[in-house]
PDB file of C-alpha atoms and ligand atoms in Angstrom:
ATOM      1  CA  MET A 254       0.000   0.000   0.000  1.00  0.00           C
ATOM      2  CA  THR A 255       1.365   3.440  -0.869  1.00  0.00           C
ATOM      3  CA  THR A 256       0.771   6.267   1.583  1.00  0.00           C
ATOM      4  CA  ALA A 257       0.332   9.796   0.323  1.00  0.00           C
ATOM      5  CA  ASP A 258       3.040  12.410   0.862  1.00  0.00           C
ATOM      6  CA  ARG A 259       1.854  15.080   3.265  1.00  0.00           C
ATOM      7  CA  TYR A 260       1.836  18.856   2.705  1.00  0.00           C
ATOM      8  CA  ALA A 261      -0.144  21.735   4.225  1.00  0.00           C
ATOM      9  CA  VAL A 262      -0.751  25.443   4.105  1.00  0.00           C
ATOM     10  CA  ALA A 263       0.625  27.037   7.265  1.00  0.00           C
ATOM     11  CA  GLY A 264      -0.789  30.319   8.505  1.00  0.00           C
ATOM     12  CA  ASN A 265      -2.824  32.162  11.100  1.00  0.00           C
ATOM     13  CA  PRO A 266      -5.680  32.327  10.338  1.00  0.00           C
ATOM     14  CA  VAL A 267      -5.755  29.451   7.860  1.00  0.00           C
ATOM     15  CA  GLU A 268      -9.227  27.924   7.996  1.00  0.00           C
ATOM     16  CA  HIS A 269     -10.400  30.135   5.093  1.00  0.00           C
ATOM     17  CA  SER A 270      -7.614  28.916   2.791  1.00  0.00           C
ATOM     18  CA  ARG A 271      -8.687  27.311  -0.480  1.00  0.00           C
ATOM     19  CA  SER A 272      -5.250  25.814  -1.095  1.00  0.00           C
ATOM     20  CA  PRO A 273      -6.226  22.297   0.120  1.00  0.00           C
ATOM     21  CA  LEU A 274      -9.000  22.203  -2.479  1.00  0.00           C
ATOM     22  CA  ILE A 275      -6.694  23.381  -5.251  1.00  0.00           C
ATOM     23  CA  HIS A 276      -3.948  20.890  -4.419  1.00  0.00           C
ATOM     24  CA  ALA A 277      -6.446  18.041  -4.108  1.00  0.00           C
ATOM     25  CA  ARG A 278      -7.535  18.823  -7.687  1.00  0.00           C
ATOM     26  CA  PHE A 279      -3.942  18.959  -8.922  1.00  0.00           C
ATOM     27  CA  ALA A 280      -3.176  15.620  -7.214  1.00  0.00           C
ATOM     28  CA  GLU A 281      -6.236  13.970  -8.754  1.00  0.00           C
ATOM     29  CA  GLN A 282      -5.447  15.358 -12.192  1.00  0.00           C
ATOM     30  CA  THR A 283      -1.777  14.286 -12.195  1.00  0.00           C
ATOM     31  CA  GLY A 284      -2.247  10.997 -10.332  1.00  0.00           C
ATOM     32  CA  GLN A 285       0.097  12.106  -7.543  1.00  0.00           C
ATOM     33  CA  ALA A 286      -0.336  10.631  -4.039  1.00  0.00           C
ATOM     34  CA  VAL A 287      -0.610  13.911  -2.140  1.00  0.00           C
ATOM     35  CA  ASP A 288      -2.418  14.635   1.122  1.00  0.00           C
ATOM     36  CA  TYR A 289      -2.641  18.433   1.597  1.00  0.00           C
ATOM     37  CA  GLY A 290      -4.151  19.937   4.746  1.00  0.00           C
ATOM     38  CA  ARG A 291      -4.179  23.079   6.886  1.00  0.00           C
ATOM     39  CA  LEU A 292      -1.693  23.853   9.651  1.00  0.00           C
ATOM     40  CA  LEU A 293      -2.734  26.553  12.108  1.00  0.00           C
ATOM     41  CA  CYS A 294       0.451  27.912  13.680  1.00  0.00           C
ATOM     42  CA  PRO A 295       0.519  30.045  16.851  1.00  0.00           C
ATOM     43  CA  LEU A 296       1.674  33.585  16.081  1.00  0.00           C
ATOM     44  CA  ASP A 297       4.666  33.249  18.420  1.00  0.00           C
ATOM     45  CA  ASP A 298       5.622  29.658  17.623  1.00  0.00           C
ATOM     46  CA  PHE A 299       5.789  29.204  13.850  1.00  0.00           C
ATOM     47  CA  LYS A 300       9.257  27.667  13.823  1.00  0.00           C
ATOM     48  CA  ALA A 301       8.534  24.863  16.321  1.00  0.00           C
ATOM     49  CA  HIS A 302       5.256  24.032  14.573  1.00  0.00           C
ATOM     50  CA  ILE A 303       6.835  23.747  11.154  1.00  0.00           C
ATOM     51  CA  GLN A 304       9.757  21.729  12.484  1.00  0.00           C
ATOM     52  CA  ALA A 305       7.355  19.304  14.184  1.00  0.00           C
ATOM     53  CA  PHE A 306       5.339  19.011  10.954  1.00  0.00           C
ATOM     54  CA  ALA A 307       8.510  18.200   8.992  1.00  0.00           C
ATOM     55  CA  ALA A 308       9.714  15.774  11.697  1.00  0.00           C
ATOM     56  CA  SER A 309       6.406  13.899  11.390  1.00  0.00           C
ATOM     57  CA  GLY A 310       7.366  13.010   7.824  1.00  0.00           C
ATOM     58  CA  ALA A 311       5.711  15.798   5.851  1.00  0.00           C
ATOM     59  CA  LYS A 312       7.424  16.805   2.603  1.00  0.00           C
ATOM     60  CA  GLY A 313       6.736  20.527   2.468  1.00  0.00           C
ATOM     61  CA  CYS A 314       4.279  23.348   3.011  1.00  0.00           C
ATOM     62  CA  ASN A 315       2.876  26.556   1.658  1.00  0.00           C
ATOM     63  CA  VAL A 316       3.103  29.530   3.952  1.00  0.00           C
ATOM     64  CA  THR A 317       0.650  32.375   4.181  1.00  0.00           C
ATOM     65  CA  VAL A 318       0.141  35.513   6.265  1.00  0.00           C
ATOM     66  CA  PRO A 319       1.871  36.384   8.546  1.00  0.00           C
ATOM     67  CA  PHE A 320       4.693  33.832   8.332  1.00  0.00           C
ATOM     68  CA  LYS A 321       6.228  34.342   4.878  1.00  0.00           C
ATOM     69  CA  PHE A 322       9.224  36.213   6.291  1.00  0.00           C
ATOM     70  CA  GLU A 323       9.870  33.650   9.028  1.00  0.00           C
ATOM     71  CA  ALA A 324       9.591  30.813   6.516  1.00  0.00           C
ATOM     72  CA  PHE A 325      12.273  32.462   4.409  1.00  0.00           C
ATOM     73  CA  GLU A 326      14.567  32.629   7.460  1.00  0.00           C
ATOM     74  CA  LEU A 327      14.019  28.958   8.327  1.00  0.00           C
ATOM     75  CA  ALA A 328      15.372  27.547   5.073  1.00  0.00           C
ATOM     76  CA  THR A 329      19.024  26.756   4.373  1.00  0.00           C
ATOM     77  CA  ARG A 330      18.568  27.289   0.617  1.00  0.00           C
ATOM     78  CA  ARG A 331      16.520  29.921  -1.218  1.00  0.00           C
ATOM     79  CA  THR A 332      15.600  30.393  -4.853  1.00  0.00           C
ATOM     80  CA  PRO A 333      16.689  33.734  -6.397  1.00  0.00           C
ATOM     81  CA  ARG A 334      13.070  34.952  -6.514  1.00  0.00           C
ATOM     82  CA  ALA A 335      12.614  34.174  -2.802  1.00  0.00           C
ATOM     83  CA  GLU A 336      15.885  35.984  -2.144  1.00  0.00           C
ATOM     84  CA  LEU A 337      14.582  39.100  -3.947  1.00  0.00           C
ATOM     85  CA  ALA A 338      11.262  38.942  -2.098  1.00  0.00           C
ATOM     86  CA  GLN A 339      12.972  38.227   1.262  1.00  0.00           C
ATOM     87  CA  ALA A 340       9.900  36.077   1.853  1.00  0.00           C
ATOM     88  CA  ALA A 341       8.767  32.539   1.051  1.00  0.00           C
ATOM     89  CA  ASN A 342       5.348  31.055   0.347  1.00  0.00           C
ATOM     90  CA  THR A 343       6.681  27.545  -0.309  1.00  0.00           C
ATOM     91  CA  LEU A 344       9.025  25.278   1.667  1.00  0.00           C
ATOM     92  CA  ARG A 345      10.340  21.896   0.572  1.00  0.00           C
ATOM     93  CA  PHE A 346      11.672  19.842   3.459  1.00  0.00           C
ATOM     94  CA  ASP A 347      14.741  18.372   1.731  1.00  0.00           C
ATOM     95  CA  ALA A 348      17.060  16.295   3.910  1.00  0.00           C
ATOM     96  CA  GLN A 349      20.278  17.829   5.255  1.00  0.00           C
ATOM     97  CA  ALA A 350      22.249  15.472   3.029  1.00  0.00           C
ATOM     98  CA  ASP A 351      20.455  16.973   0.012  1.00  0.00           C
ATOM     99  CA  GLY A 352      21.210  20.542   1.074  1.00  0.00           C
ATOM    100  CA  GLY A 353      18.428  21.114   3.621  1.00  0.00           C
ATOM    101  CA  TRP A 354      15.133  22.987   3.373  1.00  0.00           C
ATOM    102  CA  LEU A 355      14.487  24.961   0.203  1.00  0.00           C
ATOM    103  CA  ALA A 356      12.474  28.192   0.297  1.00  0.00           C
ATOM    104  CA  ASP A 357      10.743  29.501  -2.819  1.00  0.00           C
ATOM    105  CA  ASN A 358       8.292  32.279  -3.564  1.00  0.00           C
ATOM    106  CA  THR A 359       5.819  31.365  -6.297  1.00  0.00           C
ATOM    107  CA  ASP A 360       3.472  34.369  -5.852  1.00  0.00           C
ATOM    108  CA  GLY A 361       5.181  36.501  -8.495  1.00  0.00           C
ATOM    109  CA  ILE A 362       5.349  33.855 -11.196  1.00  0.00           C
ATOM    110  CA  GLY A 363       1.716  33.031 -10.371  1.00  0.00           C
ATOM    111  CA  LEU A 364       0.733  36.653 -10.944  1.00  0.00           C
ATOM    112  CA  VAL A 365       2.736  36.939 -14.166  1.00  0.00           C
ATOM    113  CA  ARG A 366       1.210  33.742 -15.578  1.00  0.00           C
ATOM    114  CA  ASP A 367      -2.278  34.842 -14.680  1.00  0.00           C
ATOM    115  CA  ILE A 368      -1.793  38.173 -16.437  1.00  0.00           C
ATOM    116  CA  THR A 369       0.005  36.936 -19.538  1.00  0.00           C
ATOM    117  CA  ARG A 370      -1.604  33.508 -20.079  1.00  0.00           C
ATOM    118  CA  ASN A 371      -4.994  33.536 -18.385  1.00  0.00           C
ATOM    119  CA  ALA A 372      -5.918  37.167 -19.007  1.00  0.00           C
ATOM    120  CA  GLY A 373      -3.932  37.211 -22.275  1.00  0.00           C
ATOM    121  CA  VAL A 374      -2.364  40.595 -21.517  1.00  0.00           C
ATOM    122  CA  PRO A 375       1.304  40.970 -22.455  1.00  0.00           C
ATOM    123  CA  LEU A 376       3.643  42.603 -19.948  1.00  0.00           C
ATOM    124  CA  ALA A 377       6.676  43.047 -22.177  1.00  0.00           C
ATOM    125  CA  GLY A 378       7.156  46.685 -23.118  1.00  0.00           C
ATOM    126  CA  ARG A 379       4.139  47.824 -21.072  1.00  0.00           C
ATOM    127  CA  ARG A 380       3.776  50.321 -18.207  1.00  0.00           C
ATOM    128  CA  VAL A 381       2.838  48.741 -14.883  1.00  0.00           C
ATOM    129  CA  LEU A 382       1.678  50.322 -11.619  1.00  0.00           C
ATOM    130  CA  LEU A 383       2.124  48.153  -8.527  1.00  0.00           C
ATOM    131  CA  LEU A 384       0.320  49.506  -5.499  1.00  0.00           C
ATOM    132  CA  GLY A 385       1.613  48.693  -1.999  1.00  0.00           C
ATOM    133  CA  ALA A 386       4.944  47.849  -0.436  1.00  0.00           C
ATOM    134  CA  GLY A 387       3.958  45.134   2.026  1.00  0.00           C
ATOM    135  CA  GLY A 388       4.731  41.443   1.714  1.00  0.00           C
ATOM    136  CA  ALA A 389       2.271  40.911  -1.134  1.00  0.00           C
ATOM    137  CA  SER A 390       3.759  43.543  -3.445  1.00  0.00           C
ATOM    138  CA  ALA A 391       7.384  42.876  -2.455  1.00  0.00           C
ATOM    139  CA  GLY A 392       6.792  39.206  -3.203  1.00  0.00           C
ATOM    140  CA  VAL A 393       5.838  39.737  -6.836  1.00  0.00           C
ATOM    141  CA  LEU A 394       8.210  42.482  -7.973  1.00  0.00           C
ATOM    142  CA  GLY A 395      11.132  40.240  -9.028  1.00  0.00           C
ATOM    143  CA  PRO A 396       9.111  38.063 -11.446  1.00  0.00           C
ATOM    144  CA  LEU A 397       7.248  41.146 -12.719  1.00  0.00           C
ATOM    145  CA  ILE A 398      10.618  42.648 -13.671  1.00  0.00           C
ATOM    146  CA  GLU A 399      11.602  39.392 -15.398  1.00  0.00           C
ATOM    147  CA  ALA A 400       8.554  39.820 -17.662  1.00  0.00           C
ATOM    148  CA  ARG A 401      10.373  42.922 -19.023  1.00  0.00           C
ATOM    149  CA  PRO A 402       7.774  45.679 -18.961  1.00  0.00           C
ATOM    150  CA  ALA A 403       9.106  49.057 -20.078  1.00  0.00           C
ATOM    151  CA  GLU A 404       8.349  50.576 -16.674  1.00  0.00           C
ATOM    152  CA  ILE A 405       7.182  49.589 -13.206  1.00  0.00           C
ATOM    153  CA  VAL A 406       6.084  52.188 -10.659  1.00  0.00           C
ATOM    154  CA  MET A 407       5.728  50.972  -7.076  1.00  0.00           C
ATOM    155  CA  ALA A 408       3.442  53.419  -5.256  1.00  0.00           C
ATOM    156  CA  ASN A 409       2.821  53.251  -1.530  1.00  0.00           C
ATOM    157  CA  ARG A 410       1.277  55.261   1.295  1.00  0.00           C
ATOM    158  CA  THR A 411       4.605  55.092   3.127  1.00  0.00           C
ATOM    159  CA  LEU A 412       7.019  56.128   0.395  1.00  0.00           C
ATOM    160  CA  GLU A 413      10.115  55.006   2.294  1.00  0.00           C
ATOM    161  CA  LYS A 414       8.956  51.384   2.259  1.00  0.00           C
ATOM    162  CA  ALA A 415       8.523  51.445  -1.512  1.00  0.00           C
ATOM    163  CA  LYS A 416      11.933  53.077  -1.915  1.00  0.00           C
ATOM    164  CA  ALA A 417      13.640  50.351   0.115  1.00  0.00           C
ATOM    165  CA  ILE A 418      12.067  47.603  -2.009  1.00  0.00           C
ATOM    166  CA  VAL A 419      12.854  49.425  -5.254  1.00  0.00           C
ATOM    167  CA  ASP A 420      16.488  49.844  -4.156  1.00  0.00           C
ATOM    168  CA  ARG A 421      16.738  46.118  -3.462  1.00  0.00           C
ATOM    169  CA  HIS A 422      15.471  45.379  -6.990  1.00  0.00           C
ATOM    170  CA  ALA A 423      17.439  48.099  -8.805  1.00  0.00           C
ATOM    171  CA  GLU A 424      20.114  45.800 -10.201  1.00  0.00           C
ATOM    172  CA  TRP A 425      17.545  43.196 -11.262  1.00  0.00           C
ATOM    173  CA  ALA A 426      15.552  45.917 -13.042  1.00  0.00           C
ATOM    174  CA  ALA A 427      18.634  47.304 -14.802  1.00  0.00           C
ATOM    175  CA  ARG A 428      19.601  43.806 -15.946  1.00  0.00           C
ATOM    176  CA  HIS A 429      16.167  43.355 -17.536  1.00  0.00           C
ATOM    177  CA  GLY A 430      15.967  46.842 -19.023  1.00  0.00           C
ATOM    178  CA  VAL A 431      13.075  47.921 -16.795  1.00  0.00           C
ATOM    179  CA  GLN A 432      12.658  51.486 -15.569  1.00  0.00           C
ATOM    180  CA  LEU A 433      11.752  51.046 -11.887  1.00  0.00           C
ATOM    181  CA  SER A 434      10.746  53.821  -9.483  1.00  0.00           C
ATOM    182  CA  ALA A 435       9.013  54.432  -6.137  1.00  0.00           C
ATOM    183  CA  ARG A 436       6.280  57.051  -5.903  1.00  0.00           C
ATOM    184  CA  SER A 437       3.708  58.369  -3.451  1.00  0.00           C
ATOM    185  CA  LEU A 438      -0.036  57.685  -3.671  1.00  0.00           C
ATOM    186  CA  GLN A 439      -0.571  61.382  -4.441  1.00  0.00           C
ATOM    187  CA  ASP A 440       1.672  61.266  -7.511  1.00  0.00           C
ATOM    188  CA  PRO A 441       1.666  57.741  -8.953  1.00  0.00           C
ATOM    189  CA  GLY A 442       1.600  58.739 -12.644  1.00  0.00           C
ATOM    190  CA  GLU A 443      -1.187  58.106 -15.137  1.00  0.00           C
ATOM    191  CA  GLY A 444      -2.500  55.928 -17.957  1.00  0.00           C
ATOM    192  CA  PHE A 445      -0.883  52.605 -17.028  1.00  0.00           C
ATOM    193  CA  ASP A 446      -1.442  49.472 -19.132  1.00  0.00           C
ATOM    194  CA  VAL A 447      -1.579  47.221 -16.073  1.00  0.00           C
ATOM    195  CA  PHE A 448      -2.525  48.250 -12.538  1.00  0.00           C
ATOM    196  CA  ILE A 449      -1.953  45.736  -9.717  1.00  0.00           C
ATOM    197  CA  ASN A 450      -3.356  46.325  -6.234  1.00  0.00           C
ATOM    198  CA  GLY A 451      -1.257  44.601  -3.571  1.00  0.00           C
ATOM    199  CA  THR A 452      -2.399  46.784  -0.667  1.00  0.00           C
ATOM    200  CA  ALA A 453      -4.665  45.849   2.183  1.00  0.00           C
ATOM    201  CA  ALA A 454      -6.793  48.930   1.455  1.00  0.00           C
ATOM    202  CA  SER A 455      -9.747  46.873   0.163  1.00  0.00           C
ATOM    203  CA  LEU A 456      -9.754  44.838   3.365  1.00  0.00           C
ATOM    204  CA  ALA A 457      -9.680  48.014   5.426  1.00  0.00           C
ATOM    205  CA  GLY A 458     -12.759  49.138   3.464  1.00  0.00           C
ATOM    206  CA  SER A 459     -11.067  52.446   2.664  1.00  0.00           C
ATOM    207  CA  GLY A 460     -11.503  52.299  -1.118  1.00  0.00           C
ATOM    208  CA  VAL A 461      -8.883  52.516  -3.847  1.00  0.00           C
ATOM    209  CA  PRO A 462      -6.173  54.851  -2.538  1.00  0.00           C
ATOM    210  CA  VAL A 463      -5.192  56.399  -5.920  1.00  0.00           C
ATOM    211  CA  GLY A 464      -7.117  58.478  -8.425  1.00  0.00           C
ATOM    212  CA  ALA A 465      -8.648  57.015 -11.602  1.00  0.00           C
ATOM    213  CA  GLN A 466      -6.061  58.874 -13.718  1.00  0.00           C
ATOM    214  CA  VAL A 467      -3.833  55.799 -13.252  1.00  0.00           C
ATOM    215  CA  LEU A 468      -6.243  53.989 -15.611  1.00  0.00           C
ATOM    216  CA  LYS A 469      -6.966  54.357 -19.308  1.00  0.00           C
ATOM    217  CA  PRO A 470      -9.623  52.532 -21.362  1.00  0.00           C
ATOM    218  CA  GLY A 471      -8.840  48.817 -21.257  1.00  0.00           C
ATOM    219  CA  THR A 472      -6.198  48.929 -18.502  1.00  0.00           C
ATOM    220  CA  LEU A 473      -5.994  45.551 -16.817  1.00  0.00           C
ATOM    221  CA  ALA A 474      -6.797  46.372 -13.171  1.00  0.00           C
ATOM    222  CA  LEU A 475      -6.009  43.409 -10.932  1.00  0.00           C
ATOM    223  CA  ASP A 476      -6.563  43.089  -7.192  1.00  0.00           C
ATOM    224  CA  MET A 477      -4.589  40.289  -5.524  1.00  0.00           C
ATOM    225  CA  MET A 478      -7.643  39.560  -3.352  1.00  0.00           C
ATOM    226  CA  TYR A 479     -10.766  37.712  -4.489  1.00  0.00           C
ATOM    227  CA  GLY A 480     -14.346  37.320  -3.302  1.00  0.00           C
ATOM    228  CA  PRO A 481     -15.980  40.142  -1.308  1.00  0.00           C
ATOM    229  CA  ALA A 482     -12.591  41.657  -0.359  1.00  0.00           C
ATOM    230  CA  ALA A 483     -11.897  42.508  -4.007  1.00  0.00           C
ATOM    231  CA  GLN A 484     -15.375  43.705  -4.979  1.00  0.00           C
ATOM    232  CA  ALA A 485     -14.983  47.442  -4.321  1.00  0.00           C
ATOM    233  CA  PHE A 486     -11.784  47.571  -6.354  1.00  0.00           C
ATOM    234  CA  LEU A 487     -13.317  45.614  -9.248  1.00  0.00           C
ATOM    235  CA  ASP A 488     -16.401  47.862  -9.301  1.00  0.00           C
ATOM    236  CA  TRP A 489     -14.195  50.976  -9.268  1.00  0.00           C
ATOM    237  CA  ALA A 490     -12.079  49.653 -12.144  1.00  0.00           C
ATOM    238  CA  ARG A 491     -15.111  48.736 -14.244  1.00  0.00           C
ATOM    239  CA  ALA A 492     -16.746  52.118 -13.603  1.00  0.00           C
ATOM    240  CA  HIS A 493     -13.639  53.811 -15.034  1.00  0.00           C
ATOM    241  CA  GLY A 494     -13.423  51.767 -18.214  1.00  0.00           C
ATOM    242  CA  ALA A 495     -10.722  49.349 -17.065  1.00  0.00           C
ATOM    243  CA  THR A 496     -10.819  45.555 -17.323  1.00  0.00           C
ATOM    244  CA  PRO A 497     -11.182  44.219 -13.770  1.00  0.00           C
ATOM    245  CA  ARG A 498      -9.560  41.005 -12.569  1.00  0.00           C
ATOM    246  CA  ASP A 499      -9.361  39.466  -9.105  1.00  0.00           C
ATOM    247  CA  GLY A 500      -6.601  37.368  -7.517  1.00  0.00           C
ATOM    248  CA  LEU A 501      -8.133  33.932  -8.006  1.00  0.00           C
ATOM    249  CA  GLY A 502      -6.036  33.126 -11.072  1.00  0.00           C
ATOM    250  CA  MET A 503      -2.884  34.192  -9.254  1.00  0.00           C
ATOM    251  CA  LEU A 504      -3.858  31.922  -6.341  1.00  0.00           C
ATOM    252  CA  VAL A 505      -4.255  28.884  -8.595  1.00  0.00           C
ATOM    253  CA  GLU A 506      -1.085  29.644 -10.588  1.00  0.00           C
ATOM    254  CA  GLN A 507       1.124  30.112  -7.509  1.00  0.00           C
ATOM    255  CA  ALA A 508      -0.215  26.817  -6.187  1.00  0.00           C
ATOM    256  CA  ALA A 509       0.620  25.070  -9.472  1.00  0.00           C
ATOM    257  CA  GLU A 510       4.204  26.286  -9.311  1.00  0.00           C
ATOM    258  CA  ALA A 511       4.543  25.054  -5.703  1.00  0.00           C
ATOM    259  CA  PHE A 512       3.074  21.689  -6.733  1.00  0.00           C
ATOM    260  CA  ALA A 513       5.622  21.472  -9.556  1.00  0.00           C
ATOM    261  CA  LEU A 514       8.485  22.285  -7.170  1.00  0.00           C
ATOM    262  CA  TRP A 515       7.413  19.462  -4.848  1.00  0.00           C
ATOM    263  CA  ARG A 516       6.292  16.831  -7.344  1.00  0.00           C
ATOM    264  CA  GLY A 517       8.204  17.579 -10.554  1.00  0.00           C
ATOM    265  CA  VAL A 518       4.900  17.674 -12.475  1.00  0.00           C
ATOM    266  CA  GLN A 519       3.220  20.831 -13.824  1.00  0.00           C
ATOM    267  CA  PRO A 520      -0.565  20.591 -13.385  1.00  0.00           C
ATOM    268  CA  ASP A 521      -3.067  22.024 -15.859  1.00  0.00           C
ATOM    269  CA  THR A 522      -4.442  25.112 -14.115  1.00  0.00           C
ATOM    270  CA  GLN A 523      -7.359  25.847 -16.460  1.00  0.00           C
ATOM    271  CA  PRO A 524      -9.953  23.333 -15.188  1.00  0.00           C
ATOM    272  CA  VAL A 525      -8.970  24.066 -11.591  1.00  0.00           C
ATOM    273  CA  LEU A 526      -9.344  27.814 -12.082  1.00  0.00           C
ATOM    274  CA  ALA A 527     -12.755  27.279 -13.693  1.00  0.00           C
ATOM    275  CA  HIS A 528     -13.806  25.119 -10.734  1.00  0.00           C
ATOM    276  CA  MET A 529     -12.583  27.679  -8.191  1.00  0.00           C
ATOM    277  CA  ARG A 530     -14.283  30.490 -10.104  1.00  0.00           C
ATOM    278  CA  ALA A 531     -17.602  28.655  -9.905  1.00  0.00           C
ATOM    279  CA  LEU A 532     -17.184  28.129  -6.154  1.00  0.00           C
ATOM    280  CA  VAL A 533     -16.289  31.751  -5.465  1.00  0.00           C
ATOM    281  CA  ASP A 534     -19.125  33.047  -7.669  1.00  0.00           C
ATOM    282  CA  ALA A 535     -21.588  30.779  -5.875  1.00  0.00           C
ATOM    283  CA  ALA A 536     -20.433  32.139  -2.509  1.00  0.00           C
ATOM    284  CA  GLN A 537     -20.786  35.804  -3.568  1.00  0.00           C
ATOM    285  CA  PRO A 538     -23.830  37.709  -2.356  1.00  0.00           C
ATOM    286  CA  HIS A 539     -26.058  38.519  -5.353  1.00  0.00           C
TER     287      HIS A 539
HETATM  288  P1  ATR B 641       0.884  42.241   3.204  1.00  0.00           P
HETATM  289  O1  ATR B 641       2.034  41.468   3.760  1.00  0.00           O
HETATM  290  O2  ATR B 641      -0.380  41.419   3.077  1.00  0.00           O
HETATM  291  O3  ATR B 641       1.205  42.962   1.954  1.00  0.00           O
HETATM  292  P2  ATR B 641       1.324  44.519   4.913  1.00  0.00           P
HETATM  293  O4  ATR B 641       2.762  44.212   4.996  1.00  0.00           O
HETATM  294  O5  ATR B 641       0.605  44.930   6.165  1.00  0.00           O
HETATM  295  O6  ATR B 641       0.482  43.304   4.342  1.00  0.00           O
HETATM  296  O7  ATR B 641       1.147  45.651   3.791  1.00  0.00           O
HETATM  297  C1  ATR B 641      -0.061  46.210   3.550  1.00  0.00           C
HETATM  298  C2  ATR B 641       0.074  47.223   2.392  1.00  0.00           C
HETATM  299  O8  ATR B 641      -1.175  47.869   2.216  1.00  0.00           O
HETATM  300  C3  ATR B 641       1.084  48.322   2.654  1.00  0.00           C
HETATM  301  O9  ATR B 641       1.630  48.743   1.430  1.00  0.00           O
HETATM  302  C4  ATR B 641       0.206  49.407   3.268  1.00  0.00           C
HETATM  303  O10 ATR B 641       0.741  50.711   3.165  1.00  0.00           O
HETATM  304  P3  ATR B 641       1.865  51.205   4.238  1.00  0.00           P
HETATM  305  O11 ATR B 641       3.141  50.560   3.811  1.00  0.00           O
HETATM  306  O12 ATR B 641       1.876  52.678   4.082  1.00  0.00           O
HETATM  307  O13 ATR B 641       1.385  50.740   5.573  1.00  0.00           O
HETATM  308  C5  ATR B 641      -1.011  49.272   2.399  1.00  0.00           C
HETATM  309  N1  ATR B 641      -2.242  49.796   3.017  1.00  0.00           N
HETATM  310  C6  ATR B 641      -2.955  49.244   4.018  1.00  0.00           C
HETATM  311  N2  ATR B 641      -4.065  49.973   4.262  1.00  0.00           N
HETATM  312  C7  ATR B 641      -4.050  51.015   3.400  1.00  0.00           C
HETATM  313  C8  ATR B 641      -4.912  52.125   3.147  1.00  0.00           C
HETATM  314  N3  ATR B 641      -6.030  52.299   3.848  1.00  0.00           N
HETATM  315  N4  ATR B 641      -4.567  52.972   2.164  1.00  0.00           N
HETATM  316  C9  ATR B 641      -3.441  52.813   1.451  1.00  0.00           C
HETATM  317  N5  ATR B 641      -2.572  51.787   1.633  1.00  0.00           N
HETATM  318  C10 ATR B 641      -2.878  50.898   2.592  1.00  0.00           C
END
């Protein structure tokens, strides 16, 4: 009898996470023996919880708020994109003899794939506005740069935070020919091709914290959230002639990349995204 390899999403809170559903679909589709659950970690005891999970024979985990920075610190090896983000959403519990735990960050590649493949919007040569300078926005900037837009503006309420992240990515941006700058919410620029909201402003219920001049007709306006948390942003974008998109595609794509890192098999995201879309739509108030 073969037993399934165990994985989980670690966070606090974590009961709302849809990752177990997504990974169960990937496992079914690819014929992989994977058992993926939820791991609620105490806010002050992430390390011991993860170590106990690994010691019990688990193979890896995804990591969500607020532990992505701690997860990055726990690993002995880090992918270049995790290194740029200084945060990890994926750990693979490799044995010491194989180099030890590997930390990756698949959020950025998930976002880029959702924009370029699922939404069919090219990033190369385009102008991109990335709102926010917290973990969510910092986590995606490296892969966004790799997609070689002409320009990326990172705008944040606290300008200094955006500046620090932009400085950290300056060499990466120069290497890829991307003009990268940090700006305030009062002066973010205008008429972007792609506008990505990585702030917690929607959750705070405080509306979109920049003016509609950042949009032009047909701008892809993407909020990294989905469900009710994204609704105000999506309505605002639609009302100003932009093409709204929520973070569900990014969620499924980042999961697929984590699955591939663990299992060596790339799942087909399309049927899983369609399934998740139906679930989220059914849960929305009408
Ligand atoms: P996460 O790790 O999920 O990104 P975070 O680190 O708390 O969360 O970052 C939240 C982001 O949302 C930050 O960019 C924050 O701006 P500050 O850096 O100035 O704090 C932004 N944010 C939160 N509430 C906001 C609001 N009401 N208006 C504008 N920006 C907001």
